[in-house]
Tab-separated table of C-alpha atoms in Angstrom:
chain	number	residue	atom	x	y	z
A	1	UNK	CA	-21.138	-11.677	1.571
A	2	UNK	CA	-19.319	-14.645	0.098
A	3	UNK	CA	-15.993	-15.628	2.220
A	4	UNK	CA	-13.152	-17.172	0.573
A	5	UNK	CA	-10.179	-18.290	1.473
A	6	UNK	CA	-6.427	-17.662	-0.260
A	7	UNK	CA	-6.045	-20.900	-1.667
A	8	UNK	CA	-9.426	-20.707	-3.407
A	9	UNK	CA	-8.020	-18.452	-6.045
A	10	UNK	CA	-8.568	-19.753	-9.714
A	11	UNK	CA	-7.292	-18.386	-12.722
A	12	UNK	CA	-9.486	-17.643	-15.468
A	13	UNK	CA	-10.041	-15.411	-18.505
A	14	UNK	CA	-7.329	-13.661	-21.030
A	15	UNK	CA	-5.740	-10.356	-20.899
A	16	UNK	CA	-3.278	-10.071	-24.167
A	17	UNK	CA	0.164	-8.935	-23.916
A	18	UNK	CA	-1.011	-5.988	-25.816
A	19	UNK	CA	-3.981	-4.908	-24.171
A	20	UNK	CA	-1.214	-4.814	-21.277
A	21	UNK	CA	1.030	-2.346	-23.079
A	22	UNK	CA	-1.791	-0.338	-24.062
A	23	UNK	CA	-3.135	0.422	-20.627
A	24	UNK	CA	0.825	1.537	-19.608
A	25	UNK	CA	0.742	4.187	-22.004
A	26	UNK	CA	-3.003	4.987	-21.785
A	27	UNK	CA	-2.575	6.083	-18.151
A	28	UNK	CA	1.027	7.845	-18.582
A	29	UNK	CA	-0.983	10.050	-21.536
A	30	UNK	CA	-4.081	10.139	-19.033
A	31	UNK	CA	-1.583	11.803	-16.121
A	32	UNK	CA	-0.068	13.945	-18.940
A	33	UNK	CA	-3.576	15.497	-19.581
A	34	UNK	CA	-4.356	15.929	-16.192
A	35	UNK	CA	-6.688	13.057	-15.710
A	36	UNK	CA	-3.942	11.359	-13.020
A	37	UNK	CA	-5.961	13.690	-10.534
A	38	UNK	CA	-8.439	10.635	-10.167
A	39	UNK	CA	-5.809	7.943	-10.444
A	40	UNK	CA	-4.955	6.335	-7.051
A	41	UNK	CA	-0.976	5.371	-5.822
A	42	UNK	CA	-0.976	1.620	-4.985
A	43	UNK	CA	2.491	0.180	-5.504
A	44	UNK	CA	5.113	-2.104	-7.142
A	45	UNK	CA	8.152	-2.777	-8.496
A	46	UNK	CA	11.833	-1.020	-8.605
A	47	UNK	CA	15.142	0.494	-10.376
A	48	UNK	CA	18.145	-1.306	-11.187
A	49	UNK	CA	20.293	-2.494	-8.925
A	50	UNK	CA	20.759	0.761	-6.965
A	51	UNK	CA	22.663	-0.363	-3.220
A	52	UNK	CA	20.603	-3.403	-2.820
A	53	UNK	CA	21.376	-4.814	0.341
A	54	UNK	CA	20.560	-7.372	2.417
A	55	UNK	CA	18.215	-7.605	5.491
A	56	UNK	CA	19.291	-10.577	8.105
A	57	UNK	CA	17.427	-12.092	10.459
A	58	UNK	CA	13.734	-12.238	9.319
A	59	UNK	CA	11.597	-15.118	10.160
A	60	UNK	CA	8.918	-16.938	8.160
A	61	UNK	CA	5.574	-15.573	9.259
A	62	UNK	CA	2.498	-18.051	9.635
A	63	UNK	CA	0.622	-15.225	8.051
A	64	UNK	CA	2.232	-15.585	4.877
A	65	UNK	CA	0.326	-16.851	2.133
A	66	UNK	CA	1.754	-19.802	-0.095
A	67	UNK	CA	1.147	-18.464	-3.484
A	68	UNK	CA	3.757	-17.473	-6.487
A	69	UNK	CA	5.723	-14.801	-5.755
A	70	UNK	CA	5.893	-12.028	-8.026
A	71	UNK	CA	9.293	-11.795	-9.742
A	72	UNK	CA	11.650	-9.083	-7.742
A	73	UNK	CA	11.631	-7.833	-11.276
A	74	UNK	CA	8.615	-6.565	-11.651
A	75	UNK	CA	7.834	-5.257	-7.971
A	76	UNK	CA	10.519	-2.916	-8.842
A	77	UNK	CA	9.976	-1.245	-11.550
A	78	UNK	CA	6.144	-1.547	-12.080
A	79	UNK	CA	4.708	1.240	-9.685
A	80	UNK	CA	2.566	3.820	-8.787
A	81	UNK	CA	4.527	6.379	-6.628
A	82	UNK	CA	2.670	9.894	-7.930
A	83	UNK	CA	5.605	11.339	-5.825
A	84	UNK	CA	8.599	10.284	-8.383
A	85	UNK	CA	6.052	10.521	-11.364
A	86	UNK	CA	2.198	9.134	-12.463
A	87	UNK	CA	4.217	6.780	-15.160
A	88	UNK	CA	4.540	2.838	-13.764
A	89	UNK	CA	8.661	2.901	-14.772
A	90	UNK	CA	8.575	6.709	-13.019
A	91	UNK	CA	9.578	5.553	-9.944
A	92	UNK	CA	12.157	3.054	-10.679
A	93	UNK	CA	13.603	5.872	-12.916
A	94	UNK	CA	13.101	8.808	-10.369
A	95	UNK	CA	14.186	7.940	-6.828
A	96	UNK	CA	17.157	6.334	-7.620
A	97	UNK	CA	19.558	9.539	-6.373
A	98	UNK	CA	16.876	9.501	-3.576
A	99	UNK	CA	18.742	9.138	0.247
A	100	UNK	CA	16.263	7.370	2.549
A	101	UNK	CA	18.928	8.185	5.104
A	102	UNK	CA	19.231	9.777	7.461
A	103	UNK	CA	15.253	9.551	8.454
A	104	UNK	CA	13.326	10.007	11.110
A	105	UNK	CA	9.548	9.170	11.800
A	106	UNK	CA	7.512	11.033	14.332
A	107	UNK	CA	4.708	8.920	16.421
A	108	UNK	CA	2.512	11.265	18.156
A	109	UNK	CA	-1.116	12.674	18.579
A	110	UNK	CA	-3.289	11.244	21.390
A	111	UNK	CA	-0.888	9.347	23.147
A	112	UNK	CA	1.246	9.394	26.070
A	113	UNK	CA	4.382	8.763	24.858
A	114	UNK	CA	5.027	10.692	21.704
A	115	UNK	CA	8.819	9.933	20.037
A	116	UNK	CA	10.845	10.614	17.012
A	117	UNK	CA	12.082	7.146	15.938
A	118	UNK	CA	15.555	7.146	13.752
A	119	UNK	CA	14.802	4.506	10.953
A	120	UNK	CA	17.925	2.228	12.313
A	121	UNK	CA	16.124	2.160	15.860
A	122	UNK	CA	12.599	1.201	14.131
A	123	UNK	CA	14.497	-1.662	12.579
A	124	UNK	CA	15.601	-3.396	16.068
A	125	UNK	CA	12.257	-2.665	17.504
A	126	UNK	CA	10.989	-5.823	16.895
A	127	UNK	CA	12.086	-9.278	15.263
A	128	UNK	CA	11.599	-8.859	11.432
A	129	UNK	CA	9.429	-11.173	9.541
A	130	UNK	CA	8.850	-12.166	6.041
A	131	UNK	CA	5.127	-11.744	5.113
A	132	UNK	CA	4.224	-12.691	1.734
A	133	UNK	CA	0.914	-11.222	0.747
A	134	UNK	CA	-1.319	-10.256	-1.851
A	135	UNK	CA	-1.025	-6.655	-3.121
A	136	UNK	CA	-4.183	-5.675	-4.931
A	137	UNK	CA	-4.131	-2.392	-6.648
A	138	UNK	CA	-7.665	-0.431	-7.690
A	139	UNK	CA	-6.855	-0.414	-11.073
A	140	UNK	CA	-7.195	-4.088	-11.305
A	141	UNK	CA	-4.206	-5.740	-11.021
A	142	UNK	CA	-2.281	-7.479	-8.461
A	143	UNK	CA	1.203	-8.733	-7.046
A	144	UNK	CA	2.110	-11.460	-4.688
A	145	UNK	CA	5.151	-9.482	-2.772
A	146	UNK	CA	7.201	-10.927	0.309
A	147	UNK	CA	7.334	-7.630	2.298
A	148	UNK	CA	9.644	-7.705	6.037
A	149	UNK	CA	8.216	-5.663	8.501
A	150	UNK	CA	6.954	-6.381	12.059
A	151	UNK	CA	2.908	-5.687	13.239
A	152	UNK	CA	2.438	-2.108	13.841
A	153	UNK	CA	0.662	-2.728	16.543
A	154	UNK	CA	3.871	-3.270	18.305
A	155	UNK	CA	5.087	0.370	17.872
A	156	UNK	CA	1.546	2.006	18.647
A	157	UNK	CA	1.609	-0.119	21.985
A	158	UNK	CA	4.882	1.921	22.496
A	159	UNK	CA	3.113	4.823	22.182
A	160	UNK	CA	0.229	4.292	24.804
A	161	UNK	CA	-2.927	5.793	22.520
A	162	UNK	CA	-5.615	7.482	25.179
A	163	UNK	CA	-8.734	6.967	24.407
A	164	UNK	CA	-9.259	9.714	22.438
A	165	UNK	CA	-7.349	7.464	19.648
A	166	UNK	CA	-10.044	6.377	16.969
A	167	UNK	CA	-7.920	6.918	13.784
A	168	UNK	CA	-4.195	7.026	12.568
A	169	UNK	CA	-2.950	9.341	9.806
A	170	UNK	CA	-0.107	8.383	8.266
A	171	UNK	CA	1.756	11.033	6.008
A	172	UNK	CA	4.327	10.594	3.414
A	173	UNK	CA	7.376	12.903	3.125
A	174	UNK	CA	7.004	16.115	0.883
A	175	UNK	CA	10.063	17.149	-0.620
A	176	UNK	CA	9.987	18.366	-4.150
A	177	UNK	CA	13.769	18.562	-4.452
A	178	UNK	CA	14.380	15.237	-3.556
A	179	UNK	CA	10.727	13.766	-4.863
A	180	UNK	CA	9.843	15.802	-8.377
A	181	UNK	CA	6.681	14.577	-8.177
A	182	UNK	CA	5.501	16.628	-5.976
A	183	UNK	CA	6.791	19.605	-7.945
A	184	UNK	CA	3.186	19.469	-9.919
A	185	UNK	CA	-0.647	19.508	-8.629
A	186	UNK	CA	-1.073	16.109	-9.116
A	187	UNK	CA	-2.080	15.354	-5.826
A	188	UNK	CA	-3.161	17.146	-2.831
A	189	UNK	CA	0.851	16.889	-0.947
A	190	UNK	CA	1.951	15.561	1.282
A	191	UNK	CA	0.578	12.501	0.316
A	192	UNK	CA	-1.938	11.077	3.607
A	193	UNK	CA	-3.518	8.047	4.538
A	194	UNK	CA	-5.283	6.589	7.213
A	195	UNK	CA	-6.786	3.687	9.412
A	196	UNK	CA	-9.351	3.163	12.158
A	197	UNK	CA	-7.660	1.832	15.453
A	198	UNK	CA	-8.852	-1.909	14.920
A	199	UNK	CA	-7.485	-1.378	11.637
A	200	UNK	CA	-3.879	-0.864	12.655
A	201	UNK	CA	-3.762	-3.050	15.452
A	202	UNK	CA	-5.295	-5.854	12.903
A	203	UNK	CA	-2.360	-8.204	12.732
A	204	UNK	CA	-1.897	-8.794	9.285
A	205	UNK	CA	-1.179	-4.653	9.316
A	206	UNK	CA	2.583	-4.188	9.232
A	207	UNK	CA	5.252	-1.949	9.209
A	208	UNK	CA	7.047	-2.889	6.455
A	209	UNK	CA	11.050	-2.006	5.955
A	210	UNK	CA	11.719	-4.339	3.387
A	211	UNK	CA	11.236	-7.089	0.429
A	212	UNK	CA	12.669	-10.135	-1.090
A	213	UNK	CA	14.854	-10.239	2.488
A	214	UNK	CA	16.173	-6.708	0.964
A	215	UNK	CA	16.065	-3.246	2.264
A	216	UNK	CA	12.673	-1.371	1.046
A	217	UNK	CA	14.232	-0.310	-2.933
A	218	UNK	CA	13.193	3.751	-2.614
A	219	UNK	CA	10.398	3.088	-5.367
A	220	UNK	CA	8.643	1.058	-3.318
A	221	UNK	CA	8.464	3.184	-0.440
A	222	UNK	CA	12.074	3.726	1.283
A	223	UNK	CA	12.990	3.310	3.942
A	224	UNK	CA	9.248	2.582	5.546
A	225	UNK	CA	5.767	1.940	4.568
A	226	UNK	CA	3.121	0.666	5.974
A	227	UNK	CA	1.319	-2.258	4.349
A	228	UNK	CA	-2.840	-3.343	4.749
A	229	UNK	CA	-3.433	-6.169	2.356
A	230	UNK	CA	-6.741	-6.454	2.684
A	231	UNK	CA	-6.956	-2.961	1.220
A	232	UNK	CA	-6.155	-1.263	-2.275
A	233	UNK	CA	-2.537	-0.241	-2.464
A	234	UNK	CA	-3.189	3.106	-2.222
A	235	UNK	CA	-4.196	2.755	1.796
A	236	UNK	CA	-0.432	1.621	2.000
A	237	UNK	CA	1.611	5.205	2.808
A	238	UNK	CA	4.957	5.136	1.623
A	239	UNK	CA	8.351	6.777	2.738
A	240	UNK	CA	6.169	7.670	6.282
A	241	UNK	CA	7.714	10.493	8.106
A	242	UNK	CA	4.536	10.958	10.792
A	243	UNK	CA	2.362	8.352	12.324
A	244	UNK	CA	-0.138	10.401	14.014
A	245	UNK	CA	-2.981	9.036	16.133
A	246	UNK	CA	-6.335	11.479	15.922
A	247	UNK	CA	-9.800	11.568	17.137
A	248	UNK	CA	-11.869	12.535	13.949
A	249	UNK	CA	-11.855	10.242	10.471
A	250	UNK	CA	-8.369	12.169	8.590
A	251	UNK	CA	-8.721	13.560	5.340
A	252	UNK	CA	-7.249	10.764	2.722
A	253	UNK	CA	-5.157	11.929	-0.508
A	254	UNK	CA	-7.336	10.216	-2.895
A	255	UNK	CA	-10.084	10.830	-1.043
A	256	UNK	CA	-10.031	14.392	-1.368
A	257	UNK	CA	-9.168	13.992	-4.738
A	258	UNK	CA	-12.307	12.160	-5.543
A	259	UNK	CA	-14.685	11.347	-3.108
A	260	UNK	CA	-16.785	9.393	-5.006
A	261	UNK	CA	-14.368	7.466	-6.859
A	262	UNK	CA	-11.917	6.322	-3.504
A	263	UNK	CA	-13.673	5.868	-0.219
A	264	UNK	CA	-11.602	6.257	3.210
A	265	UNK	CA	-12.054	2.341	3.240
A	266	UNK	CA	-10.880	1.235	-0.037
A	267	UNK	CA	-11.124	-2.371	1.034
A	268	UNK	CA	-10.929	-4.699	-1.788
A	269	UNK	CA	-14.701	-5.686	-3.030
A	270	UNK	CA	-15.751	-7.236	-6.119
A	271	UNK	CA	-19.015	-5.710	-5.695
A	272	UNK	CA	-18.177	-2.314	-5.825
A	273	UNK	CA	-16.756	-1.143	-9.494
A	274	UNK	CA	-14.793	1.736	-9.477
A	275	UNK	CA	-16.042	4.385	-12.171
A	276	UNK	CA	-13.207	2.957	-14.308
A	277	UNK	CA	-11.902	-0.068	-13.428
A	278	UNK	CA	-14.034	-3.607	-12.773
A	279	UNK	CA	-13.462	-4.956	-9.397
A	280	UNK	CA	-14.802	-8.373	-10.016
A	281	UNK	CA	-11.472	-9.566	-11.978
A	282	UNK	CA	-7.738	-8.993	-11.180
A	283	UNK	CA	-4.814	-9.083	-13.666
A	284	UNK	CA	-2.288	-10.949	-11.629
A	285	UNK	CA	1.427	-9.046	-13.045
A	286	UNK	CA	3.198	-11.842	-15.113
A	287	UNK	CA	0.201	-14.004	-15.314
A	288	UNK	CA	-1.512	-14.161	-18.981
A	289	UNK	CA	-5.409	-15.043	-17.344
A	290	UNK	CA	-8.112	-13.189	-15.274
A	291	UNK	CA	-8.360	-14.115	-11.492
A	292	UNK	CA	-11.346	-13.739	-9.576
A	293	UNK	CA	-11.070	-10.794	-6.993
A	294	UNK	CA	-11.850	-12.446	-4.160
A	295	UNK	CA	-13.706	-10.072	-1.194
A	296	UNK	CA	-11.038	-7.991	1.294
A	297	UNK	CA	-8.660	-9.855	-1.220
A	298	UNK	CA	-8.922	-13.035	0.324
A	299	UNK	CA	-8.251	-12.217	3.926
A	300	UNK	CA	-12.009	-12.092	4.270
A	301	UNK	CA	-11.581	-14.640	7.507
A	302	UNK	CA	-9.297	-12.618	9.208
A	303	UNK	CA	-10.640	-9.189	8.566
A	304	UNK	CA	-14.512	-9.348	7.894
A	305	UNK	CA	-15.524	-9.001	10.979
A	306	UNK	CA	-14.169	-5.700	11.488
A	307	UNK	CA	-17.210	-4.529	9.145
A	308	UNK	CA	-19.861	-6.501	10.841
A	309	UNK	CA	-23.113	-4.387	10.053
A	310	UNK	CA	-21.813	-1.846	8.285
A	311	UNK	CA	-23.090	-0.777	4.857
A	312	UNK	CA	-20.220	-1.217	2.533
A	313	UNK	CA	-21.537	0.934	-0.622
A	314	UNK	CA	-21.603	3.255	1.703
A	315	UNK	CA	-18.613	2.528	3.357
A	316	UNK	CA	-16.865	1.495	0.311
């Protein structure tokens, strides 16, 4: 497999403004017909300005990549959150009476200290840092988003895994009176996720609590998320409420939705097409040409090695 670096990104290829527009509505009619059953969450953008507020005291993080950020504008209010709506300006429009406090998020499974974290004490856990990466979603397009969050591997240290730890599950709230989302079958809810061990101790994996130096807006995941860029979007749980730590593979949401369409993997590969979507170019949001989609979306040096000798059609 070819290994690129981040900076080897080069533009290329049109996508007209219209085309753009028509895919927006072509996938809110889709989820209106039923079809969203086989359309993944990844993430984006937010509402207006509902309580932003600051977040002080984040560093820069030598993990960041260097490339144009994509404007605060559009990470908020261009998103996939199935649980305020399978429309990209659902979200935005949805959660804003949502209260991401109080909350409280529940580490436990095979480990030897189990806790319920309140959000405020997850936020002085560790120094916060700005990481700006890539966000690739499976339906072909792509963000560059500064996200502030700290490695999760610092908070499943905490929590002393035994060795019966192989995977982590990571579930999203369900609430249909405050998310009306989940008030249809969309999805399988509550919305899960979930990661091999290496996988969440991977550095670049991080909890994430905010973006643009701003608390996490509640379409983008309030008040936690975690955040894999190497991965689709839709291996990034939002609005966690249980980090659990298992022996046996968990059952994904879009997995079990469609198994052939969204492996447990869903790392980003230009070689495998989704049924719908071509993998081999990105739509960068706010850009008017094609990208390359570069293999585990350009992290390849940092994470490739993780899949040494495995089979990734299979493993897709």
């Amino acid at each position: 497999m070819l290994i690129r670096k981040v900076r080897d990104v080069i533009p290329s290829e049109i996508t007209g403004h219209e085309l753009y527009l028509n895919r927006r509505e072509f996938i809110k009619t889709t989820a209106a017909v039923g079809a969203a059953l086989l359309i993944p969450a990844c993430d984006s953008a937010p509402p207006a300005d509902s309580g932003r507020m600051k977040l002080s005291g984040s560093r820069k993080s030598e993990l960041s990549t260097n490339e144009k950020l994509t404007p605060y504008k559009d990470v908020a209010t261009y998103n996939n959150f199935y649980e305020f709506g399978t429309g990209k300006s659902d979200p935005a429009q949805h959660s804003r009476n949502f209260q991401p406090r109080p909350w409280t998020l529940t580490v436990d499974g095979e480990v030897s200290k189990p806790k319920t974290y309140d959000v405020d004490e997850l936020l002085k856990l560790e120094p916060l840092e700005e990481r700006i990466y890539r966000m690739r979603c499976i339906e072909a397009w792509s963000m560059v988003i500064p996200w502030v969050g700290y490695s999760l591997s610092e908070l499943i240290k905490r929590a002393e895994p035994n060795s019966r730890a192989k995977f982590v599950e990571f579930t999203t709230l369900h609430d249909p009176r405050r998310m009306p989302g989940q008030r249809g079958p969309v999805l399988h809810w509550p919305y899960t996720e979930g990661l091999r061990m290496d996988e969440a101790m991977h550095p670049l994996t991080i909890l994430c609590v905010g973006l643009y130096g701003e608390v996490l807006p509640n379409q983008n995941g309030a008040p936690l998320r975690v955040v894999i860029p190497w991965k689709y979007g839709i291996k990034s749980g939002k609005s966690l409420v249980r980090i659990r730590f298992v022996e046996k593979q968990p059952l994904t949401t879009w997995n079990r939705a469609g198994p052939h369409e969204y492996g447990f993997y869903s790392n980003v590969n230009p070689a495998i097409d989704h049924p719908r979507w071509d993998q081999t170019k990105e739509r960068r949001i706010g850009e008017f040409f094609k990208r390359p989609t570069l293999p585990f979306n350009g992290y390849a040096e940092q994470v490739a090695q993780l899949y040494a000798g495995m089979d990734l059609r299979k493993y897709f």
